[in-house]
Coordinates of N, CA and C in Angstrom, one line a residue:
G1 N 1.1 -21.0 -26.1 CA 2.4 -21.4 -26.5 C 2.6 -22.9 -26.3
D2 N 3.8 -23.4 -26.4 CA 4.0 -24.8 -26.1 C 3.8 -25.2 -24.7
E3 N 3.3 -26.3 -24.5 CA 3.1 -26.8 -23.1 C 2.1 -26.0 -22.4
G4 N 1.1 -25.4 -23.1 CA 0.0 -24.7 -22.5 C 0.4 -23.4 -21.8
S5 N 1.5 -22.8 -22.1 CA 1.9 -21.5 -21.6 C 1.1 -20.4 -22.4
L6 N 0.8 -19.3 -21.7 CA 0.1 -18.2 -22.3 C 1.1 -17.2 -23.0
V7 N 0.7 -16.7 -24.1 CA 1.6 -15.7 -24.8 C 0.7 -14.4 -24.9
D8 N 1.3 -13.3 -24.3 CA 0.5 -12.1 -24.3 C 0.8 -11.4 -25.6
M9 N -0.3 -11.2 -26.4 CA -0.3 -10.6 -27.7 C -0.6 -9.1 -27.7
T10 N -1.0 -8.6 -26.5 CA -1.4 -7.2 -26.3 C -0.2 -6.3 -26.7
R11 N 1.0 -6.8 -26.5 CA 2.2 -5.9 -26.9 C 2.2 -5.7 -28.4
H12 N 1.6 -6.6 -29.2 CA 1.7 -6.5 -30.6 C 0.5 -6.1 -31.3
I13 N -0.7 -6.1 -30.6 CA -1.9 -5.7 -31.2 C -2.5 -4.6 -30.4
H14 N -2.5 -3.4 -31.0 CA -2.9 -2.2 -30.4 C -4.2 -1.8 -31.0
L15 N -5.2 -1.7 -30.2 CA -6.6 -1.2 -30.6 C -6.6 0.3 -30.4
P16 N -7.3 1.0 -31.3 CA -7.6 2.4 -31.1 C -8.4 2.5 -29.9
N17 N -8.3 3.6 -29.2 CA -9.0 3.9 -27.9 C -10.5 3.5 -28.0
S18 N -11.2 3.9 -29.0 CA -12.6 3.6 -29.1 C -12.9 2.2 -29.2
E19 N -12.0 1.5 -29.9 CA -12.2 0.0 -30.0 C -11.9 -0.7 -28.6
R20 N -10.8 -0.2 -28.0 CA -10.5 -0.8 -26.7 C -11.6 -0.5 -25.6
R21 N -12.2 0.6 -25.7 CA -13.3 0.9 -24.8 C -14.6 0.0 -25.0
R22 N -14.8 -0.3 -26.3 CA -15.9 -1.2 -26.6 C -15.6 -2.6 -26.1
L23 N -14.4 -3.1 -26.3 CA -13.9 -4.4 -25.8 C -14.0 -4.4 -24.3
E24 N -13.6 -3.4 -23.6 CA -13.6 -3.4 -22.1 C -15.1 -3.5 -21.7
A25 N -15.9 -2.7 -22.3 CA -17.3 -2.6 -21.9 C -17.9 -4.0 -22.0
D26 N -17.7 -4.6 -23.2 CA -18.2 -6.0 -23.4 C -17.7 -7.0 -22.5
R27 N -16.3 -6.9 -22.2 CA -15.7 -7.9 -21.3 C -16.3 -7.7 -19.9
H28 N -16.5 -6.6 -19.4 CA -17.1 -6.4 -18.1 C -18.6 -6.8 -18.1
G29 N -19.2 -6.7 -19.3 CA -20.7 -7.0 -19.4 C -20.9 -8.5 -19.3
N30 N -20.0 -9.3 -19.9 CA -20.3 -10.8 -19.9 C -19.3 -11.7 -19.3
G31 N -18.2 -11.0 -18.8 CA -17.1 -11.7 -18.1 C -16.2 -12.6 -18.9
S32 N -16.4 -12.6 -20.2 CA -15.5 -13.3 -21.1 C -14.1 -12.7 -21.1
K33 N -13.1 -13.6 -21.2 CA -11.7 -13.1 -21.2 C -11.1 -13.2 -22.6
I34 N -11.8 -13.7 -23.6 CA -11.2 -14.0 -25.0 C -11.9 -13.0 -25.9
A35 N -11.2 -12.3 -26.6 CA -11.8 -11.3 -27.6 C -11.4 -11.8 -29.0
E36 N -12.2 -11.4 -30.0 CA -11.9 -11.7 -31.4 C -11.7 -10.3 -32.0
V37 N -10.5 -10.2 -32.7 CA -10.2 -8.9 -33.3 C -9.9 -9.1 -34.8
G38 N -10.0 -8.1 -35.5 CA -9.6 -8.1 -37.0 C -8.6 -7.0 -37.3
F39 N -8.1 -7.0 -38.5 CA -7.1 -6.0 -38.9 C -7.6 -5.4 -40.3
D40 N -7.6 -4.1 -40.3 CA -8.0 -3.4 -41.5 C -6.7 -2.9 -42.2
P41 N -6.3 -3.6 -43.3 CA -5.0 -3.2 -43.9 C -5.1 -1.8 -44.6
T42 N -6.3 -1.4 -44.9 CA -6.4 -0.1 -45.6 C -6.1 1.1 -44.8
V43 N -6.2 0.9 -43.4 CA -5.8 2.0 -42.5 C -4.8 1.5 -41.5
G44 N -4.4 0.2 -41.6 CA -3.4 -0.3 -40.7 C -3.7 -0.4 -39.3
E45 N -5.0 -0.7 -39.0 CA -5.4 -0.7 -37.6 C -6.2 -2.0 -37.3
W46 N -6.0 -2.4 -36.0 CA -6.8 -3.5 -35.5 C -8.1 -2.9 -35.1
Y47 N -9.1 -3.9 -35.1 CA -10.4 -3.5 -34.6 C -11.0 -4.6 -33.8
Y48 N -11.9 -4.2 -32.9 CA -12.5 -5.2 -32.0 C -13.7 -5.8 -32.7
L49 N -13.9 -7.1 -32.7 CA -15.1 -7.7 -33.3 C -16.1 -8.1 -32.2
T50 N -15.7 -9.0 -31.3 CA -16.7 -9.5 -30.3 C -15.9 -10.2 -29.2
M51 N -16.5 -10.4 -28.1 CA -16.0 -11.2 -27.0 C -16.5 -12.6 -27.3
R52 N -15.7 -13.6 -26.9 CA -16.0 -15.0 -27.3 C -16.3 -15.9 -26.0
P53 N -17.5 -15.7 -25.4 CA -17.8 -16.4 -24.2 C -17.9 -17.9 -24.4
D54 N -18.0 -18.3 -25.7 CA -18.1 -19.7 -26.1 C -16.7 -20.4 -25.9
K55 N -15.6 -19.6 -25.8 CA -14.3 -20.2 -25.8 C -13.8 -20.2 -24.3
I56 N -13.2 -21.3 -23.9 CA -12.6 -21.3 -22.6 C -11.2 -21.2 -22.6
A57 N -10.5 -21.3 -23.7 CA -9.1 -21.2 -23.8 C -8.8 -20.4 -25.2
P58 N -7.8 -19.5 -25.2 CA -7.5 -18.8 -26.4 C -6.8 -19.8 -27.4
N59 N -6.7 -19.3 -28.6 CA -6.1 -20.0 -29.7 C -4.7 -20.3 -29.3
H60 N -4.2 -21.5 -29.8 CA -2.8 -21.8 -29.7 C -2.0 -20.8 -30.5
I61 N -0.8 -20.5 -30.0 CA 0.1 -19.5 -30.7 C 0.3 -19.8 -32.1
S62 N 0.4 -21.1 -32.5 CA 0.6 -21.4 -33.9 C -0.6 -20.9 -34.8
T63 N -1.8 -21.0 -34.2 CA -3.0 -20.5 -34.9 C -2.9 -18.9 -35.0
V64 N -2.5 -18.3 -33.9 CA -2.4 -16.8 -34.0 C -1.3 -16.4 -34.9
L65 N -0.2 -17.0 -34.9 CA 0.9 -16.7 -35.8 C 0.5 -17.0 -37.3
G66 N -0.2 -18.1 -37.5 CA -0.6 -18.4 -38.8 C -1.6 -17.4 -39.4
T67 N -2.5 -16.9 -38.5 CA -3.4 -15.8 -39.0 C -2.6 -14.6 -39.3
L68 N -1.7 -14.2 -38.4 CA -0.9 -13.0 -38.7 C -0.1 -13.1 -40.0
L69 N 0.4 -14.3 -40.3 CA 1.1 -14.5 -41.6 C 0.2 -14.5 -42.8
E70 N -1.1 -14.9 -42.6 CA -2.0 -14.8 -43.7 C -2.3 -13.3 -44.0
L71 N -2.4 -12.5 -42.9 CA -2.6 -11.1 -43.1 C -1.4 -10.5 -43.8
A72 N -0.3 -10.8 -43.3 CA 1.0 -10.2 -43.9 C 1.2 -10.6 -45.3
E73 N 0.8 -11.8 -45.8 CA 1.0 -12.2 -47.0 C 0.4 -11.4 -48.1
S74 N -0.6 -10.6 -47.8 CA -1.3 -9.8 -48.8 C -0.5 -8.4 -48.8
L75 N 0.5 -8.2 -48.0 CA 1.2 -7.0 -47.9 C 2.5 -7.0 -48.8
T76 N 2.8 -5.9 -49.3 CA 4.2 -5.8 -50.0 C 5.2 -5.7 -49.0
T77 N 6.4 -6.0 -49.3 CA 7.6 -5.7 -48.4 C 7.6 -4.3 -47.9
E78 N 7.4 -3.4 -48.9 CA 7.5 -2.0 -48.6 C 6.4 -1.6 -47.7
E79 N 5.1 -2.1 -47.8 CA 4.1 -1.7 -46.9 C 4.3 -2.3 -45.5
L80 N 4.8 -3.6 -45.5 CA 5.1 -4.1 -44.1 C 6.2 -3.3 -43.4
R81 N 7.3 -2.9 -44.1 CA 8.3 -2.2 -43.5 C 7.8 -0.8 -43.1
Y82 N 7.0 -0.2 -43.9 CA 6.4 1.1 -43.5 C 5.6 1.0 -42.3
R83 N 4.7 0.0 -42.3 CA 3.7 -0.2 -41.2 C 4.5 -0.5 -39.9
M84 N 5.6 -1.3 -40.0 CA 6.4 -1.7 -38.8 C 7.1 -0.6 -38.2
S85 N 7.4 0.5 -39.1 CA 8.2 1.6 -38.7 C 7.4 2.7 -38.0
V86 N 6.1 2.5 -38.0 CA 5.2 3.6 -37.4 C 5.4 3.5 -35.9
P87 N 5.8 4.7 -35.3 CA 6.0 4.6 -33.9 C 4.7 4.3 -33.1
A88 N 4.8 3.6 -31.9 CA 3.7 3.3 -31.1 C 2.9 4.5 -30.8
G89 N 1.6 4.4 -30.9 CA 0.8 5.5 -30.7 C 0.5 6.5 -31.8
A90 N 1.4 6.4 -32.9 CA 1.2 7.3 -34.0 C 0.3 6.6 -35.0
R91 N -0.4 7.4 -35.8 CA -1.4 6.9 -36.8 C -0.7 6.4 -38.0
D92 N -1.1 5.2 -38.5 CA -0.5 4.6 -39.7 C -1.3 5.2 -40.9
T93 N -0.6 6.0 -41.7 CA -1.2 6.6 -42.9 C -0.8 6.0 -44.2
F94 N -0.4 4.7 -44.2 CA 0.0 4.1 -45.4 C -0.9 4.2 -46.5
G95 N -2.2 3.8 -46.3 CA -3.2 3.8 -47.3 C -3.4 5.2 -47.9
K96 N -3.5 6.2 -47.1 CA -3.7 7.6 -47.5 C -2.5 8.0 -48.3
E97 N -1.3 7.7 -47.9 CA 0.0 8.1 -48.5 C 0.0 7.5 -49.9
V98 N -0.4 6.2 -50.0 CA -0.3 5.5 -51.3 C -1.3 6.1 -52.3
R99 N -2.5 6.4 -51.8 CA -3.5 7.0 -52.7 C -3.0 8.4 -53.2
T100 N -2.4 9.2 -52.3 CA -1.8 10.5 -52.7 C -0.8 10.3 -53.7
M101 N 0.1 9.3 -53.6 CA 1.2 9.1 -54.5 C 0.6 8.6 -55.8
Q102 N -0.4 7.7 -55.8 CA -1.0 7.2 -57.0 C -1.6 8.4 -57.8
K103 N -2.3 9.3 -57.1 CA -2.8 10.5 -57.8 C -1.8 11.3 -58.4
Q104 N -0.6 11.5 -57.7 CA 0.4 12.3 -58.3 C 1.1 11.6 -59.5
L105 N 1.2 10.3 -59.5 CA 1.7 9.5 -60.6 C 0.8 9.7 -61.8
L106 N -0.5 9.6 -61.6 CA -1.5 9.8 -62.6 C -1.4 11.2 -63.3
D107 N -1.4 12.2 -62.4 CA -1.2 13.6 -62.9 C 0.1 13.7 -63.7
H108 N 1.3 13.1 -63.2 CA 2.5 13.1 -63.9 C 2.4 12.5 -65.3
Q109 N 1.7 11.4 -65.3 CA 1.5 10.7 -66.6 C 0.7 11.5 -67.6
R110 N -0.3 12.1 -67.1 CA -1.2 12.9 -68.0 C -0.4 14.1 -68.5
K111 N 0.5 14.7 -67.7 CA 1.2 15.8 -68.2 C 2.2 15.4 -69.3
Q112 N 2.9 14.2 -69.1 CA 3.8 13.6 -70.0 C 3.1 13.4 -71.3
L113 N 1.9 12.8 -71.3 CA 1.2 12.5 -72.5 C 0.8 13.7 -73.3
K114 N 0.4 14.8 -72.6 CA 0.0 16.0 -73.1 C 1.2 16.6 -73.8
R115 N 2.4 16.6 -73.2 CA 3.6 17.1 -73.7 C 4.0 16.3 -75.0
Q116 N 3.8 15.0 -75.0 CA 4.1 14.2 -76.2 C 3.2 14.6 -77.3
R117 N 1.9 14.7 -77.0 CA 1.0 15.1 -78.1 C 1.3 16.4 -78.7
E118 N 1.6 17.4 -77.8 CA 2.0 18.7 -78.3 C 3.2 18.7 -79.1
A119 N 4.2 17.9 -78.7 CA 5.5 17.8 -79.5 C 5.2 17.1 -80.8
H120 N 4.3 16.0 -80.8 CA 4.0 15.4 -82.1 C 3.3 16.3 -83.0
G121 N 2.4 17.1 -82.4 CA 1.6 18.0 -83.2 C 2.4 19.1 -83.8
N122 N 3.5 19.6 -83.1 CA 4.4 20.6 -83.7 C 5.2 20.0 -84.8
R123 N 5.6 18.7 -84.7 CA 6.4 18.1 -85.8 C 5.6 17.9 -87.0
S124 N 4.4 17.6 -87.0 CA 3.6 17.3 -88.1 C 3.2 18.5 -88.9
R125 N 3.5 19.7 -88.4 CA 3.1 21.0 -89.1 C 4.1 21.4 -90.1

C-alpha cells in the first residue's frame, strides 16, 4: 500500500484446498514468502503458480489492483455479479451454467426452426 504498508489479499483470493496445500509445501520447502497465483475465469477459481524466492517485497497494491482490473475487464457485468455473489467456500459454477444455458438456447432455436419449416411446408401444399 501507500508508504510501504502491507495489504493482506488473502481475504480476497481463495485458493482451492489442493492449490493451497501445494503453495504451503513449496513455501516451507524454500522459505519464500511471496507466491504467484493466477485466475481461471472458466471455473472462477484462483490457482497457485509458484513461489517467488527472487522477490524480496510483494508487488505494490497498485500493481495488484491493476492486474485484478485486467482480469475483470474480460468479464461481463452479469458474470462479475454472479461470481461476486457466490458464498465463500461454495463452488463457482458460472462456466458450467452458461454452457448449459447455451445448449438450451440452441435446442430452443432448432425447435423453432423446425416448427417454422413445418408451418411453411403446410402452407405450400
